[in-house]
Coordinates of N, CA and C in Angstrom, one line a residue:
M1 N 43.0 89.5 126.5 CA 44.5 89.3 126.4 C 45.7 88.0 125.9
S2 N 45.8 87.8 125.1 CA 46.6 86.9 126.0 C 47.5 86.9 125.9
A3 N 48.9 86.1 126.0 CA 50.2 85.9 126.9 C 51.2 86.7 125.7
D4 N 50.6 86.7 124.3 CA 51.6 86.5 122.8 C 51.1 88.5 123.6
D5 N 50.0 89.0 123.3 CA 50.0 90.2 123.2 C 50.8 90.7 123.7
N6 N 51.1 90.8 124.9 CA 51.4 91.5 126.2 C 53.2 91.4 125.8
D7 N 53.7 90.6 125.0 CA 55.4 90.7 124.6 C 55.0 91.2 123.4
H8 N 54.5 91.4 122.7 CA 54.7 92.3 121.9 C 54.9 93.9 122.6
D9 N 54.5 94.0 123.0 CA 55.0 95.4 123.9 C 55.0 95.6 125.6
D10 N 56.4 94.8 125.1 CA 57.8 94.8 125.7 C 58.7 95.8 125.6
P11 N 59.2 96.4 126.1 CA 60.0 97.8 125.7 C 61.6 97.3 125.6
E12 N 62.0 96.0 126.1 CA 63.2 95.6 126.6 C 63.0 94.4 124.8
D13 N 62.2 93.9 125.0 CA 62.3 92.4 123.2 C 62.5 94.1 121.9
T14 N 61.0 95.4 122.2 CA 61.6 96.1 121.3 C 62.8 96.7 120.7
G15 N 63.3 96.7 122.1 CA 65.0 97.1 122.2 C 65.7 96.7 121.9
D16 N 65.6 94.7 121.7 CA 66.3 93.5 121.4 C 66.4 93.7 119.6
V17 N 65.1 93.5 119.4 CA 64.7 93.7 118.3 C 65.9 95.2 117.1
R18 N 65.3 96.0 117.8 CA 66.1 96.8 116.7 C 67.5 97.0 116.7
E19 N 68.2 96.5 118.3 CA 69.9 96.2 117.8 C 69.9 95.2 117.3
R20 N 69.8 94.7 116.8 CA 69.8 93.0 116.2 C 69.5 93.1 114.7
I21 N 69.1 94.1 114.5 CA 68.5 95.5 112.7 C 69.8 96.4 113.0
E22 N 69.4 96.9 113.7 CA 71.1 98.0 113.7 C 72.6 96.6 113.4
Q23 N 72.4 95.6 114.1 CA 73.8 95.1 114.1 C 73.7 94.7 112.0
E24 N 72.5 93.3 112.3 CA 72.6 93.6 111.1 C 72.6 93.7 109.5
A25 N 72.5 95.5 109.9 CA 72.2 96.5 108.8 C 73.7 96.7 109.0
D26 N 74.6 97.3 109.9 CA 75.9 97.5 109.6 C 76.9 96.8 108.7
R27 N 76.7 95.0 109.8 CA 76.9 93.9 108.7 C 76.6 93.7 107.3
A28 N 76.3 94.1 107.0 CA 75.7 94.4 105.4 C 76.5 95.3 105.0
V29 N 76.6 96.4 105.9 CA 77.3 97.2 104.7 C 78.8 97.6 104.9
E30 N 79.0 96.6 105.9 CA 80.6 96.3 105.9 C 81.3 95.4 104.5
Q31 N 80.0 94.5 104.7 CA 80.0 93.4 103.4 C 80.3 94.5 102.3
F32 N 78.7 95.2 102.1 CA 79.3 95.8 100.7 C 80.5 96.3 100.9
D33 N 81.0 97.4 102.0 CA 82.7 97.9 101.4 C 83.9 96.8 101.3
E34 N 83.3 96.0 102.2 CA 84.9 95.3 101.2 C 84.6 94.5 100.5
G35 N 83.5 94.2 99.0 CA 83.3 94.3 97.8 C 83.9 95.2 97.0
I36 N 83.1 96.3 97.5 CA 83.8 97.7 96.7 C 85.2 97.7 96.8
V37 N 85.6 97.6 98.2 CA 87.1 97.7 98.1 C 87.9 96.4 97.5
D38 N 87.5 95.3 97.8 CA 88.1 94.9 96.6 C 87.9 94.7 95.4
L39 N 87.1 95.1 94.7 CA 87.4 95.5 93.6 C 87.9 97.1 92.9
L40 N 88.0 97.8 93.5 CA 88.9 98.8 93.8 C 90.7 98.4 93.7
A41 N 90.6 97.5 94.5 CA 92.0 97.2 94.7 C 92.6 96.8 93.7
W42 N 91.3 96.3 92.9 CA 91.9 95.5 91.1 C 92.4 96.8 90.4
A43 N 91.4 98.0 90.9 CA 91.4 98.9 90.1 C 92.8 99.8 90.0
L44 N 92.7 100.0 91.5 CA 93.3 101.0 92.0 C 94.9 100.2 91.9
D45 N 94.9 99.7 92.5 CA 96.6 98.6 92.6 C 96.6 97.9 93.6
T46 N 96.1 98.8 94.7 CA 96.4 98.1 96.0 C 94.5 98.6 97.2
E47 N 94.7 97.8 98.4 CA 93.6 98.0 99.2 C 94.1 99.6 99.4
T48 N 95.0 99.5 100.0 CA 95.8 100.6 100.7 C 94.9 101.9 100.0
R49 N 95.3 101.8 98.3 CA 94.4 103.0 97.5 C 92.7 102.7 97.7
A50 N 92.5 102.1 97.2 CA 91.3 101.6 97.2 C 90.0 102.0 98.7
R51 N 91.0 101.6 99.6 CA 89.5 102.2 101.1 C 90.3 103.4 100.6
I52 N 91.3 104.7 100.5 CA 91.1 106.3 100.9 C 90.4 106.5 99.9
Y53 N 90.2 106.0 98.5 CA 89.5 106.2 97.3 C 87.8 105.5 98.4
V54 N 87.6 105.4 99.1 CA 85.9 104.5 99.5 C 85.8 106.0 100.5
H55 N 86.9 106.2 101.5 CA 86.8 106.9 102.2 C 86.4 108.5 102.5
L56 N 86.8 108.7 100.8 CA 86.4 110.1 100.5 C 86.4 110.1 99.9
R57 N 85.6 109.6 99.0 CA 84.3 109.6 98.5 C 82.4 109.1 99.9
Q58 N 82.8 109.0 100.4 CA 82.1 109.1 101.5 C 82.6 110.3 102.6
H59 N 84.2 111.0 102.6 CA 84.3 112.4 103.1 C 85.3 112.5 102.7
P60 N 84.6 113.4 101.6 CA 85.6 114.3 101.1 C 85.8 115.5 101.1
E61 N 87.3 116.3 101.3 CA 87.9 117.1 101.7 C 88.5 116.8 103.0
S62 N 88.9 115.2 103.1 CA 89.3 115.0 104.5 C 91.1 115.5 104.3
T63 N 91.6 115.8 105.5 CA 92.5 116.2 105.7 C 93.6 114.7 106.0
S64 N 95.5 114.2 105.1 CA 95.5 113.3 105.8 C 95.2 112.1 107.0
E65 N 95.0 113.1 107.7 CA 95.2 112.8 108.9 C 93.4 112.7 109.5
E66 N 92.0 113.2 109.4 CA 91.3 112.8 109.2 C 90.8 111.0 108.2
I67 N 91.5 110.7 107.4 CA 91.9 109.6 106.7 C 92.0 108.4 106.6
A68 N 93.1 108.9 107.5 CA 94.2 107.9 108.8 C 93.0 107.5 110.0
E69 N 92.8 108.4 110.7 CA 91.0 108.5 111.2 C 90.3 107.1 111.0
G70 N 89.7 107.5 110.1 CA 88.5 107.0 109.5 C 89.3 105.4 108.5
T71 N 90.3 105.4 107.7 CA 90.2 104.3 107.1 C 91.1 103.1 108.7
G72 N 91.8 103.5 109.2 CA 92.3 102.9 110.1 C 94.1 102.5 110.3
L73 N 94.1 103.5 108.4 CA 95.5 103.2 108.0 C 96.6 104.1 108.6
Y74 N 97.8 103.8 108.3 CA 99.2 104.8 109.5 C 98.9 105.3 108.9
P75 N 99.5 107.1 109.3 CA 99.4 107.7 108.6 C 100.2 108.5 107.4
S76 N 101.4 107.7 107.4 CA 103.3 107.9 106.2 C 101.7 106.9 105.6
T77 N 101.4 105.4 106.0 CA 100.9 104.6 104.6 C 99.9 105.7 104.2
V78 N 99.3 106.8 104.2 CA 98.0 106.9 103.5 C 98.6 108.1 102.7
R79 N 99.8 109.4 103.3 CA 99.9 110.3 102.8 C 100.9 109.9 101.6
E80 N 101.7 108.6 101.6 CA 103.0 109.0 100.3 C 101.4 107.9 99.1
A81 N 100.2 107.0 100.0 CA 98.8 106.5 98.6 C 98.9 107.9 98.2
L82 N 98.5 109.0 99.2 CA 97.6 110.5 98.5 C 99.2 110.4 97.9
A83 N 99.9 111.4 98.2 CA 100.9 111.4 96.5 C 100.9 111.2 95.6
A84 N 100.7 109.1 94.7 CA 100.8 108.5 94.1 C 98.9 109.0 93.7
L85 N 97.5 108.8 94.2 CA 96.5 108.7 93.8 C 96.7 110.6 93.6
T86 N 97.7 111.5 94.4 CA 97.1 113.0 93.0 C 98.5 112.7 91.6
E87 N 99.0 112.2 92.0 CA 99.8 112.6 90.7 C 99.2 111.1 90.2
E88 N 98.8 110.2 89.9 CA 98.0 109.8 88.2 C 96.3 110.3 88.6
E89 N 96.4 111.9 89.2 CA 94.7 112.6 89.3 C 93.9 111.7 89.7
V90 N 93.1 110.7 90.7 CA 92.4 109.9 91.0 C 92.1 110.9 91.9
V91 N 92.9 111.5 93.1 CA 92.7 112.3 94.1 C 93.1 113.8 93.7
T92 N 92.1 115.0 93.5 CA 92.5 115.9 94.9 C 93.1 116.9 95.3
R93 N 93.4 117.0 95.8 CA 94.0 117.7 97.0 C 94.3 119.9 97.0
Q94 N 93.4 120.0 97.7 CA 93.2 121.6 98.0 C 94.0 122.5 99.1
K95 N 94.2 123.1 99.6 CA 94.8 123.9 101.3 C 93.6 124.4 101.1
R96 N 92.9 123.9 102.6 CA 92.1 124.0 103.5 C 92.4 125.6 103.6
E97 N 90.6 125.7 103.6 CA 90.9 127.7 104.0 C 90.3 127.0 105.3
S98 N 91.4 128.5 106.5 CA 91.4 129.1 107.9 C 91.2 129.9 108.0
D99 N 90.3 130.6 108.2 CA 90.4 131.8 109.4 C 91.3 132.0 109.8
G100 N 91.7 132.1 111.3 CA 93.1 131.8 112.1 C 94.9 131.9 111.2
A101 N 95.5 132.6 111.9 CA 97.2 132.4 111.9 C 97.8 130.3 111.8
G102 N 98.6 129.7 111.5 CA 99.0 128.7 111.9 C 98.6 128.1 110.0
N103 N 98.8 126.8 110.4 CA 99.0 126.0 109.0 C 97.5 125.1 108.4
N104 N 97.6 125.6 107.5 CA 96.2 125.0 106.2 C 96.8 124.0 105.2
P105 N 96.1 122.5 106.5 CA 96.8 121.3 105.4 C 96.1 121.0 104.6
Y106 N 96.3 120.3 103.7 CA 96.2 120.1 102.2 C 94.3 118.9 102.7
E107 N 93.5 118.9 102.4 CA 92.3 118.3 102.1 C 92.1 118.1 100.4
Y108 N 91.6 116.4 101.1 CA 91.8 115.4 99.7 C 90.2 115.4 98.9
S109 N 90.5 115.4 98.3 CA 88.4 114.7 97.2 C 89.0 113.4 95.8
A110 N 88.2 112.8 96.0 CA 88.4 111.3 94.8 C 87.7 111.9 93.9
I111 N 88.3 111.8 92.4 CA 87.5 111.9 91.5 C 86.4 111.3 91.7
P112 N 84.9 111.1 90.8 CA 84.1 110.5 90.5 C 84.1 109.4 89.8
P113 N 83.0 108.2 90.3 CA 83.7 106.5 90.5 C 83.4 106.5 88.3
S114 N 82.5 107.7 87.7 CA 82.9 107.8 86.3 C 84.1 108.0 85.5
D115 N 84.6 109.2 86.7 CA 85.9 109.5 85.1 C 87.2 108.5 85.9
L116 N 87.2 107.6 87.3 CA 87.7 106.7 88.0 C 88.0 105.5 87.0
V117 N 87.2 104.9 85.8 CA 86.2 103.7 84.7 C 87.1 104.0 84.0
N118 N 86.8 105.8 83.7 CA 87.1 106.0 82.2 C 89.0 105.7 82.6
T119 N 89.0 106.4 83.3 CA 90.5 106.7 83.3 C 91.5 105.0 83.3
I120 N 90.3 103.5 84.0 CA 90.9 103.0 83.9 C 91.1 102.2 82.6
V121 N 90.0 102.7 81.7 CA 89.7 101.9 80.5 C 90.5 101.9 79.1
G122 N 90.6 103.3 79.6 CA 91.8 104.5 78.5 C 92.9 103.7 78.4
D123 N 93.5 103.5 79.7 CA 94.8 102.2 80.6 C 94.7 100.4 80.3
I124 N 93.6 100.1 79.9 CA 93.0 98.8 79.5 C 93.3 98.8 77.7
Q125 N 92.7 99.6 77.0 CA 92.9 100.2 75.8 C 94.2 100.5 75.3
S126 N 94.9 100.5 75.8 CA 95.8 101.2 75.1 C 97.1 100.2 75.5
E127 N 97.2 99.2 76.8 CA 98.0 98.2 76.8 C 97.3 96.9 75.6
L128 N 96.1 97.0 75.4 CA 95.6 95.5 74.5 C 95.5 96.4 73.2
N129 N 96.0 97.6 73.3 CA 96.4 97.7 71.8 C 98.0 97.4 71.5
T130 N 98.5 97.7 72.5 CA 100.4 97.6 72.8 C 100.4 96.0 72.1
V131 N 99.2 95.3 73.2 CA 99.2 93.7 73.4 C 98.7 93.3 71.3
F132 N 97.9 93.9 70.4 CA 97.5 93.2 68.8 C 98.6 94.2 68.6
N133 N 99.2 94.9 68.4 CA 100.2 95.3 67.0 C 102.0 94.8 67.8
L134 N 102.0 94.0 69.2 CA 103.1 93.1 69.5 C 103.8 93.2 68.0
D135 N 103.6 92.7 67.1 CA 104.2 92.4 66.0 C 105.0 93.2 65.1
D136 N 103.9 93.9 65.0 CA 104.9 95.2 64.6 C 106.2 96.3 65.4
H137 N 105.9 95.3 67.2 CA 106.9 96.4 67.3 C 107.7 94.9 67.4
I138 N 107.7 93.8 67.2 CA 108.9 92.6 67.6 C 109.8 92.8 65.9
G139 N 109.4 93.4 64.8 CA 109.9 92.8 63.7 C 110.2 94.3 62.5
G140 N 109.7 94.9 63.9 CA 110.6 96.4 63.7 C 110.1 97.0 62.4
E141 N 108.3 96.5 61.6 CA 107.9 97.2 60.6 C 106.1 97.5 61.2
T142 N 106.3 99.1 60.7 CA 105.0 99.0 61.2 C 103.8 99.4 60.2
T143 N 103.4 98.6 60.4 CA 102.3 98.2 59.0 C 100.5 99.4 59.6
L144 N 100.7 99.8 60.6 CA 99.6 101.1 61.5 C 100.3 101.7 61.1
E145 N 99.1 103.1 61.4 CA 99.5 105.0 61.4 C 100.0 104.5 62.8
P146 N 100.9 105.3 63.1 CA 100.9 105.8 64.5 C 99.6 105.7 65.7
D147 N 98.3 106.4 64.8 CA 97.4 106.9 65.8 C 96.4 105.9 65.4
D148 N 96.5 105.0 64.9 CA 96.0 103.2 64.4 C 95.6 102.9 66.5
E149 N 94.3 102.5 66.6 CA 94.1 101.7 68.2 C 92.7 100.5 67.6
P150 N 93.1 99.5 66.9 CA 92.6 98.4 66.6 C 91.7 98.0 68.4
V151 N 92.0 98.7 69.0 CA 90.8 97.5 70.1 C 90.7 99.5 70.5
T152 N 89.3 99.9 70.3 CA 88.6 100.6 71.3 C 87.3 100.0 71.9
I153 N 87.5 100.6 73.2 CA 85.7 99.9 74.6 C 85.9 101.3 74.9
S154 N 84.1 101.0 74.9 CA 83.6 102.3 75.2 C 82.7 102.5 76.0
V155 N 82.2 103.5 76.5 CA 82.0 103.8 78.3 C 80.5 104.3 78.0
E156 N 79.6 103.5 78.3 CA 78.4 104.4 78.2 C 77.8 104.6 79.4
D157 N 77.4 105.9 79.9 CA 77.1 106.3 81.1 C 75.5 106.3 81.2
A158 N 74.3 105.7 81.9 CA 73.6 105.3 82.6 C 72.6 106.1 82.4
N159 N 73.5 107.0 82.6 CA 72.9 108.0 83.1 C 71.6 108.7 81.3
D160 N 73.5 108.5 80.4 CA 72.6 109.3 79.5 C 72.5 108.6 78.4
G161 N 71.8 106.9 78.2 CA 71.0 106.5 77.4 C 70.5 107.3 77.1
T162 N 68.4 107.4 78.0 CA 68.4 108.3 77.0 C 68.0 109.5 76.6
D163 N 68.5 110.6 77.2 CA 69.9 111.4 76.6 C 69.5 111.0 75.2
D164 N 71.1 110.2 74.3 CA 71.2 109.6 73.6 C 70.1 109.0 72.7
A165 N 69.2 109.2 73.4 CA 68.5 107.9 72.1 C 67.1 109.3 71.7
D166 N 67.2 110.5 72.7 CA 66.6 111.9 71.8 C 67.0 112.4 71.1
A167 N 68.2 112.5 71.7 CA 68.8 113.3 70.4 C 69.3 112.6 69.0
S168 N 69.4 111.6 68.9 CA 70.0 110.6 67.8 C 67.8 110.6 66.6
E169 N 67.5 110.6 68.0 CA 65.7 110.8 66.7 C 65.7 112.5 66.7
D170 N 66.3 113.5 67.5 CA 66.5 114.6 66.8 C 67.1 114.8 65.3
T171 N 68.1 114.3 65.5 CA 69.2 114.0 64.0 C 69.1 113.6 63.3
G172 N 68.2 111.8 63.9 CA 67.1 111.3 61.9 C 69.0 110.0 62.4
D173 N 69.4 110.3 63.6 CA 71.0 109.7 64.0 C 70.7 108.0 64.7
D174 N 71.0 106.4 64.1 CA 70.2 105.7 64.9 C 71.7 105.9 66.0
G175 N 72.3 106.4 66.3 CA 73.3 105.7 66.8 C 74.2 104.6 66.9
D176 N 74.4 104.2 66.0 CA 75.1 102.8 65.5 C 76.6 103.6 64.9
E177 N 77.4 104.2 64.4 CA 77.7 104.3 64.1 C 79.5 104.6 64.1
S178 N 79.3 103.7 66.1 CA 80.8 102.8 65.6 C 80.8 101.9 66.2
E179 N 79.9 101.1 65.6 CA 79.5 100.1 65.6 C 80.7 99.6 63.6
G180 N 81.7 98.4 63.9 CA 81.6 98.4 62.5 C 82.5 96.8 62.8
E181 N 83.8 96.7 61.5 CA 84.1 95.3 62.0 C 84.7 95.2 63.3
N182 N 85.3 95.5 64.0 CA 85.4 95.3 65.3 C 85.2 95.4 66.3
D183 N 83.7 94.7 66.3 CA 82.3 95.3 67.2 C 82.7 93.6 68.6
D184 N 83.3 93.6 68.6 CA 83.5 92.1 69.9 C 85.4 93.4 70.3
T185 N 85.6 93.9 70.4 CA 86.2 94.3 70.4 C 85.9 96.0 71.6
D186 N 84.1 96.1 71.1 CA 84.3 97.1 72.4 C 83.2 96.9 73.4
V187 N 83.3 97.9 73.8 CA 82.8 97.4 75.9 C 82.0 98.0 76.4

């Protein structure tokens, strides 16, 4: 046996390797989380709200105190952000059930990301239609019907792709009914 063979069996070396791997994994997760938080900060208006959303996706049914501990945010900041997120229906809340007497705090959960995307898309679509119809608003004359929305953004769930294809085969529909002259506005 050579000296190299003995080095691989050393428990200290194995522990060092495991520790380095765990540190790198933790760093990768932290970088991933920061990237997600940055993206969500754009969608939810602030980094605070994004951190709360991510925490609630990882730990549903958390109290404001648990969220503050998990995110490192001040409790008052968390409560203020939760009130706004609840009002905007990005977060749901319900009283925590307990058998004993006393104060039952609210527990919060975040809506699924697909619902969040649909909300964001609806808001963006509305704003783009306002810009598109700006001349009508400025001139006072309306050339479009009140419900006309020339900009339409559609979101397709990746899981629905196979179901839509199967459904269109059954009906003989090729699934292209949404295509029209405004194709460049579809996302």
